[in-house]
mmCIF file of C-alpha atoms in Angstrom:
data_model
loop_
_atom_site.group_PDB
_atom_site.id
_atom_site.type_symbol
_atom_site.label_atom_id
_atom_site.label_comp_id
_atom_site.label_asym_id
_atom_site.label_seq_id
_atom_site.Cartn_x
_atom_site.Cartn_y
_atom_site.Cartn_z
ATOM 1 C CA MET A 339 -20.262 66.962 -7.110
ATOM 2 C CA ALA A 340 -19.088 66.531 -3.545
ATOM 3 C CA ALA A 341 -22.356 64.764 -2.760
ATOM 4 C CA PHE A 342 -21.688 62.327 -5.609
ATOM 5 C CA PHE A 343 -18.224 61.393 -4.221
ATOM 6 C CA LEU A 344 -19.636 61.076 -0.719
ATOM 7 C CA THR A 345 -22.393 58.719 -1.958
ATOM 8 C CA MET A 346 -19.825 56.717 -3.962
ATOM 9 C CA LYS A 347 -17.558 56.478 -0.915
ATOM 10 C CA ARG A 348 -20.423 55.183 1.257
ATOM 11 C CA THR A 349 -21.442 52.629 -1.398
ATOM 12 C CA LEU A 350 -17.887 51.278 -1.730
ATOM 13 C CA PHE A 351 -17.473 51.113 2.054
ATOM 14 C CA SER A 352 -20.803 49.258 2.395
ATOM 15 C CA ALA A 353 -19.804 46.819 -0.365
ATOM 16 C CA PHE A 354 -16.478 46.177 1.391
ATOM 17 C CA LEU A 355 -18.201 45.487 4.734
ATOM 18 C CA LEU A 356 -20.732 43.167 3.098
ATOM 19 C CA SER A 357 -18.051 41.169 1.222
ATOM 20 C CA SER A 358 -15.956 40.898 4.400
ATOM 21 C CA ALA A 359 -18.924 39.595 6.368
ATOM 22 C CA LEU A 360 -19.680 37.014 3.662
ATOM 23 C CA MET A 361 -16.057 35.913 3.498
ATOM 24 C CA PHE A 362 -15.714 35.441 7.272
ATOM 25 C CA GLY A 363 -19.117 33.774 7.483
ATOM 26 C CA ALA A 364 -18.152 31.258 4.793
ATOM 27 C CA CYS A 365 -15.008 30.222 6.696
ATOM 28 C CA ASN A 366 -16.531 27.917 9.281
ATOM 29 C CA ASN A 367 -13.893 26.153 11.352
ATOM 30 C CA ASP A 368 -16.352 23.830 13.082
ATOM 31 C CA LYS A 369 -15.638 20.447 11.428
ATOM 32 C CA THR A 370 -18.702 18.856 13.040
ATOM 33 C CA ALA A 371 -20.982 21.125 11.065
ATOM 34 C CA GLU A 372 -19.001 20.438 7.892
ATOM 35 C CA VAL A 373 -18.801 16.620 8.214
ATOM 36 C CA GLY A 374 -21.832 16.108 10.408
ATOM 37 C CA THR A 375 -22.211 13.501 13.104
ATOM 38 C CA GLU A 376 -22.998 10.850 10.465
ATOM 39 C CA GLY A 377 -19.632 11.425 8.775
ATOM 40 C CA MET A 378 -17.759 11.334 12.057
ATOM 41 C CA ASN A 379 -19.534 8.125 13.103
ATOM 42 C CA ALA A 380 -18.800 6.565 9.706
ATOM 43 C CA ALA A 381 -15.081 7.273 10.145
ATOM 44 C CA ALA A 382 -15.124 5.735 13.630
ATOM 45 C CA THR A 383 -17.002 2.687 12.317
ATOM 46 C CA ALA A 384 -14.447 2.240 9.527
ATOM 47 C CA ALA A 385 -11.613 2.375 12.062
ATOM 48 C CA ASN A 386 -13.362 -0.221 14.254
ATOM 49 C CA ASP A 387 -13.953 -2.479 11.216
ATOM 50 C CA ALA A 388 -10.250 -2.317 10.324
ATOM 51 C CA ALA A 389 -9.306 -3.331 13.866
ATOM 52 C CA ALA A 390 -11.846 -6.167 13.888
ATOM 53 C CA ASN A 391 -10.894 -7.419 10.391
ATOM 54 C CA PRO A 392 -7.129 -6.978 9.968
ATOM 55 C CA THR A 393 -5.537 -7.703 6.591
ATOM 56 C CA VAL A 394 -3.669 -10.972 6.278
ATOM 57 C CA ASP A 395 0.014 -10.532 5.488
ATOM 58 C CA ASN A 396 2.598 -13.069 4.418
ATOM 59 C CA PRO A 397 2.952 -15.432 7.411
ATOM 60 C CA ASN A 398 6.675 -15.788 6.703
ATOM 61 C CA VAL A 399 7.389 -12.087 7.202
ATOM 62 C CA ALA A 400 7.400 -10.808 10.784
ATOM 63 C CA ALA A 401 7.036 -7.237 11.945
ATOM 64 C CA GLU A 402 9.549 -5.855 14.407
ATOM 65 C CA THR A 403 7.290 -6.617 17.369
ATOM 66 C CA GLU A 404 6.261 -10.123 16.284
ATOM 67 C CA ALA A 405 7.967 -13.308 17.365
ATOM 68 C CA PRO A 406 10.081 -14.924 14.641
ATOM 69 C CA ASN A 407 8.431 -17.648 12.595
ATOM 70 C CA PRO A 408 10.304 -20.915 13.301
ATOM 71 C CA ASN A 409 9.058 -22.330 9.967
ATOM 72 C CA ALA A 410 10.264 -19.399 7.842
ATOM 73 C CA PRO A 411 12.667 -20.057 4.983
ATOM 74 C CA VAL A 412 16.332 -19.229 5.629
ATOM 75 C CA MET A 413 18.707 -18.081 2.880
ATOM 76 C CA THR A 414 22.201 -19.424 3.718
ATOM 77 C CA PHE A 415 24.900 -18.224 1.301
ATOM 78 C CA THR A 416 28.146 -20.060 0.632
ATOM 79 C CA GLU A 417 29.681 -16.578 0.514
ATOM 80 C CA SER A 418 28.007 -13.194 0.913
ATOM 81 C CA GLU A 419 30.864 -11.174 -0.597
ATOM 82 C CA PHE A 420 33.053 -11.688 -3.666
ATOM 83 C CA ASN A 421 36.163 -9.763 -4.709
ATOM 84 C CA PHE A 422 37.005 -9.712 -8.434
ATOM 85 C CA GLY A 423 40.426 -8.261 -7.638
ATOM 86 C CA ASP A 424 42.075 -6.113 -10.336
ATOM 87 C CA ILE A 425 40.106 -5.710 -13.557
ATOM 88 C CA LYS A 426 40.642 -3.647 -16.710
ATOM 89 C CA PRO A 427 38.596 -0.492 -17.372
ATOM 90 C CA GLY A 428 35.454 -1.291 -19.350
ATOM 91 C CA GLU A 429 35.575 -4.997 -18.466
ATOM 92 C CA VAL A 430 32.286 -6.765 -17.658
ATOM 93 C CA VAL A 431 32.598 -9.440 -14.957
ATOM 94 C CA LYS A 432 30.091 -11.876 -13.430
ATOM 95 C CA HIS A 433 29.903 -13.904 -10.261
ATOM 96 C CA THR A 434 27.246 -16.400 -9.172
ATOM 97 C CA PHE A 435 26.340 -16.451 -5.488
ATOM 98 C CA GLU A 436 24.936 -19.804 -4.387
ATOM 99 C CA PHE A 437 22.619 -20.246 -1.419
ATOM 100 C CA THR A 438 20.662 -23.033 0.252
ATOM 101 C CA ASN A 439 17.214 -22.794 1.808
ATOM 102 C CA THR A 440 18.009 -24.088 5.295
ATOM 103 C CA GLY A 441 14.522 -23.200 6.574
ATOM 104 C CA LYS A 442 11.360 -25.287 6.847
ATOM 105 C CA SER A 443 9.213 -23.714 4.105
ATOM 106 C CA PRO A 444 9.715 -22.770 0.428
ATOM 107 C CA LEU A 445 11.861 -19.676 -0.176
ATOM 108 C CA LEU A 446 10.719 -17.145 -2.763
ATOM 109 C CA ILE A 447 12.868 -14.213 -3.862
ATOM 110 C CA GLU A 448 10.657 -11.218 -4.582
ATOM 111 C CA ASN A 449 13.355 -8.898 -5.923
ATOM 112 C CA ALA A 450 17.072 -8.165 -5.982
ATOM 113 C CA THR A 451 18.236 -4.580 -6.446
ATOM 114 C CA ALA A 452 21.733 -3.230 -6.883
ATOM 115 C CA SER A 453 23.162 -0.058 -5.377
ATOM 116 C CA CYS A 454 24.273 1.150 -8.826
ATOM 117 C CA GLY A 455 23.095 0.851 -12.434
ATOM 118 C CA CYS A 456 26.445 -0.721 -13.363
ATOM 119 C CA THR A 457 25.530 -3.823 -11.324
ATOM 120 C CA THR A 458 22.823 -6.194 -12.559
ATOM 121 C CA PRO A 459 21.460 -9.086 -10.464
ATOM 122 C CA ASN A 460 19.634 -12.110 -11.911
ATOM 123 C CA TRP A 461 18.129 -14.661 -9.507
ATOM 124 C CA THR A 462 16.255 -17.950 -9.270
ATOM 125 C CA LYS A 463 12.592 -17.069 -9.897
ATOM 126 C CA ASP A 464 10.971 -20.371 -8.818
ATOM 127 C CA PRO A 465 10.315 -21.226 -5.146
ATOM 128 C CA ILE A 466 13.278 -22.991 -3.546
ATOM 129 C CA ALA A 467 12.192 -25.952 -1.423
ATOM 130 C CA PRO A 468 13.790 -26.552 1.986
ATOM 131 C CA GLY A 469 17.218 -28.112 1.462
ATOM 132 C CA SER A 470 17.387 -26.993 -2.198
ATOM 133 C CA LYS A 471 19.800 -24.526 -3.743
ATOM 134 C CA GLY A 472 19.297 -21.297 -5.644
ATOM 135 C CA THR A 473 21.558 -18.731 -7.267
ATOM 136 C CA ILE A 474 21.946 -15.006 -7.714
ATOM 137 C CA GLU A 475 24.194 -13.988 -10.591
ATOM 138 C CA VAL A 476 25.653 -10.496 -10.295
ATOM 139 C CA GLN A 477 27.129 -8.775 -13.344
ATOM 140 C CA PHE A 478 29.337 -5.698 -12.959
ATOM 141 C CA ASN A 479 30.180 -3.348 -15.841
ATOM 142 C CA SER A 480 33.284 -1.282 -15.039
ATOM 143 C CA GLN A 481 32.764 1.144 -17.950
ATOM 144 C CA GLY A 482 33.383 4.691 -16.695
ATOM 145 C CA LYS A 483 34.548 3.529 -13.266
ATOM 146 C CA SER A 484 38.002 3.648 -11.700
ATOM 147 C CA GLY A 485 39.726 2.562 -8.514
ATOM 148 C CA LEU A 486 38.144 0.521 -5.735
ATOM 149 C CA GLN A 487 34.475 -0.332 -6.246
ATOM 150 C CA ASN A 488 32.128 -1.765 -3.594
ATOM 151 C CA LYS A 489 28.642 -2.656 -4.860
ATOM 152 C CA GLU A 490 25.838 -4.150 -2.796
ATOM 153 C CA VAL A 491 22.784 -6.127 -3.849
ATOM 154 C CA ALA A 492 19.722 -6.202 -1.590
ATOM 155 C CA VAL A 493 17.815 -9.478 -1.908
ATOM 156 C CA ARG A 494 14.168 -9.250 -0.787
ATOM 157 C CA ALA A 495 12.595 -12.614 0.049
ATOM 158 C CA ASN A 496 10.048 -14.203 2.378
ATOM 159 C CA THR A 497 12.784 -14.716 4.988
ATOM 160 C CA GLN A 498 13.321 -13.128 8.404
ATOM 161 C CA PRO A 499 14.671 -10.486 8.047
ATOM 162 C CA SER A 500 13.152 -9.914 4.623
ATOM 163 C CA ILE A 501 16.287 -8.285 3.128
ATOM 164 C CA THR A 502 19.674 -9.989 2.836
ATOM 165 C CA GLN A 503 22.740 -8.117 1.535
ATOM 166 C CA ILE A 504 25.417 -9.559 -0.730
ATOM 167 C CA ALA A 505 28.345 -7.574 -2.133
ATOM 168 C CA ILE A 506 30.948 -7.503 -4.866
ATOM 169 C CA ARG A 507 34.281 -5.709 -4.854
ATOM 170 C CA ALA A 508 36.709 -4.800 -7.621
ATOM 171 C CA ASN A 509 39.747 -2.650 -8.230
ATOM 172 C CA ILE A 510 39.615 -1.051 -11.659
ATOM 173 C CA LEU A 511 43.115 -0.458 -12.920
ATOM 174 C CA PRO A 512 44.030 2.905 -14.455
ATOM 175 C CA GLU A 513 43.951 3.249 -18.230
ATOM 176 C CA SER A 514 47.139 1.788 -19.656
ATOM 177 C CA THR A 515 49.571 3.982 -21.522
ATOM 178 C CA ASN A 516 50.899 3.157 -24.959
ATOM 179 C CA GLY A 517 53.976 1.461 -23.570
ATOM 180 C CA PRO A 518 57.406 2.877 -22.893
ATOM 181 C CA VAL A 519 58.313 6.254 -24.392
ATOM 182 C CA LYS A 520 60.987 6.089 -27.100
ATOM 183 C CA GLN A 521 63.866 8.461 -26.695
#
């Protein structure tokens, strides 16, 4: 019986050593053997092709290191901020911001996003020729809001810089009471 346990012990130990050797042998950290020189050369060739054939971006949008485009469109607002003043709770108010393209090429607004779901921008979708005017209407819903409100709208266009900020302000009055208390 003791011989049986000894044989079993040796068999289990041998199986453990064999599985350990297979596991460590399968974990090869040499990436050259895994990818091969062909794969490494293909990656280097792809990188060289990208450098030789760069993608063409919008010529009116400059990166931080590029010189500004003197022909880029310019969005010049009559006002970049509007204050509604005091408004009642739940009131929906609108204001139209007007701008002129004072640049030398057509201006195209890609998107306008508000800082809050209670503020909805709507803008001129067609290209605005140099010297022409466009608008951005901003609607503010004061439902569930109170006190001073400052909301910003980011306008993304083919200008330099590509994002222009406009803002609305409002003071939402407290809920009114039912009038004077009778005594």
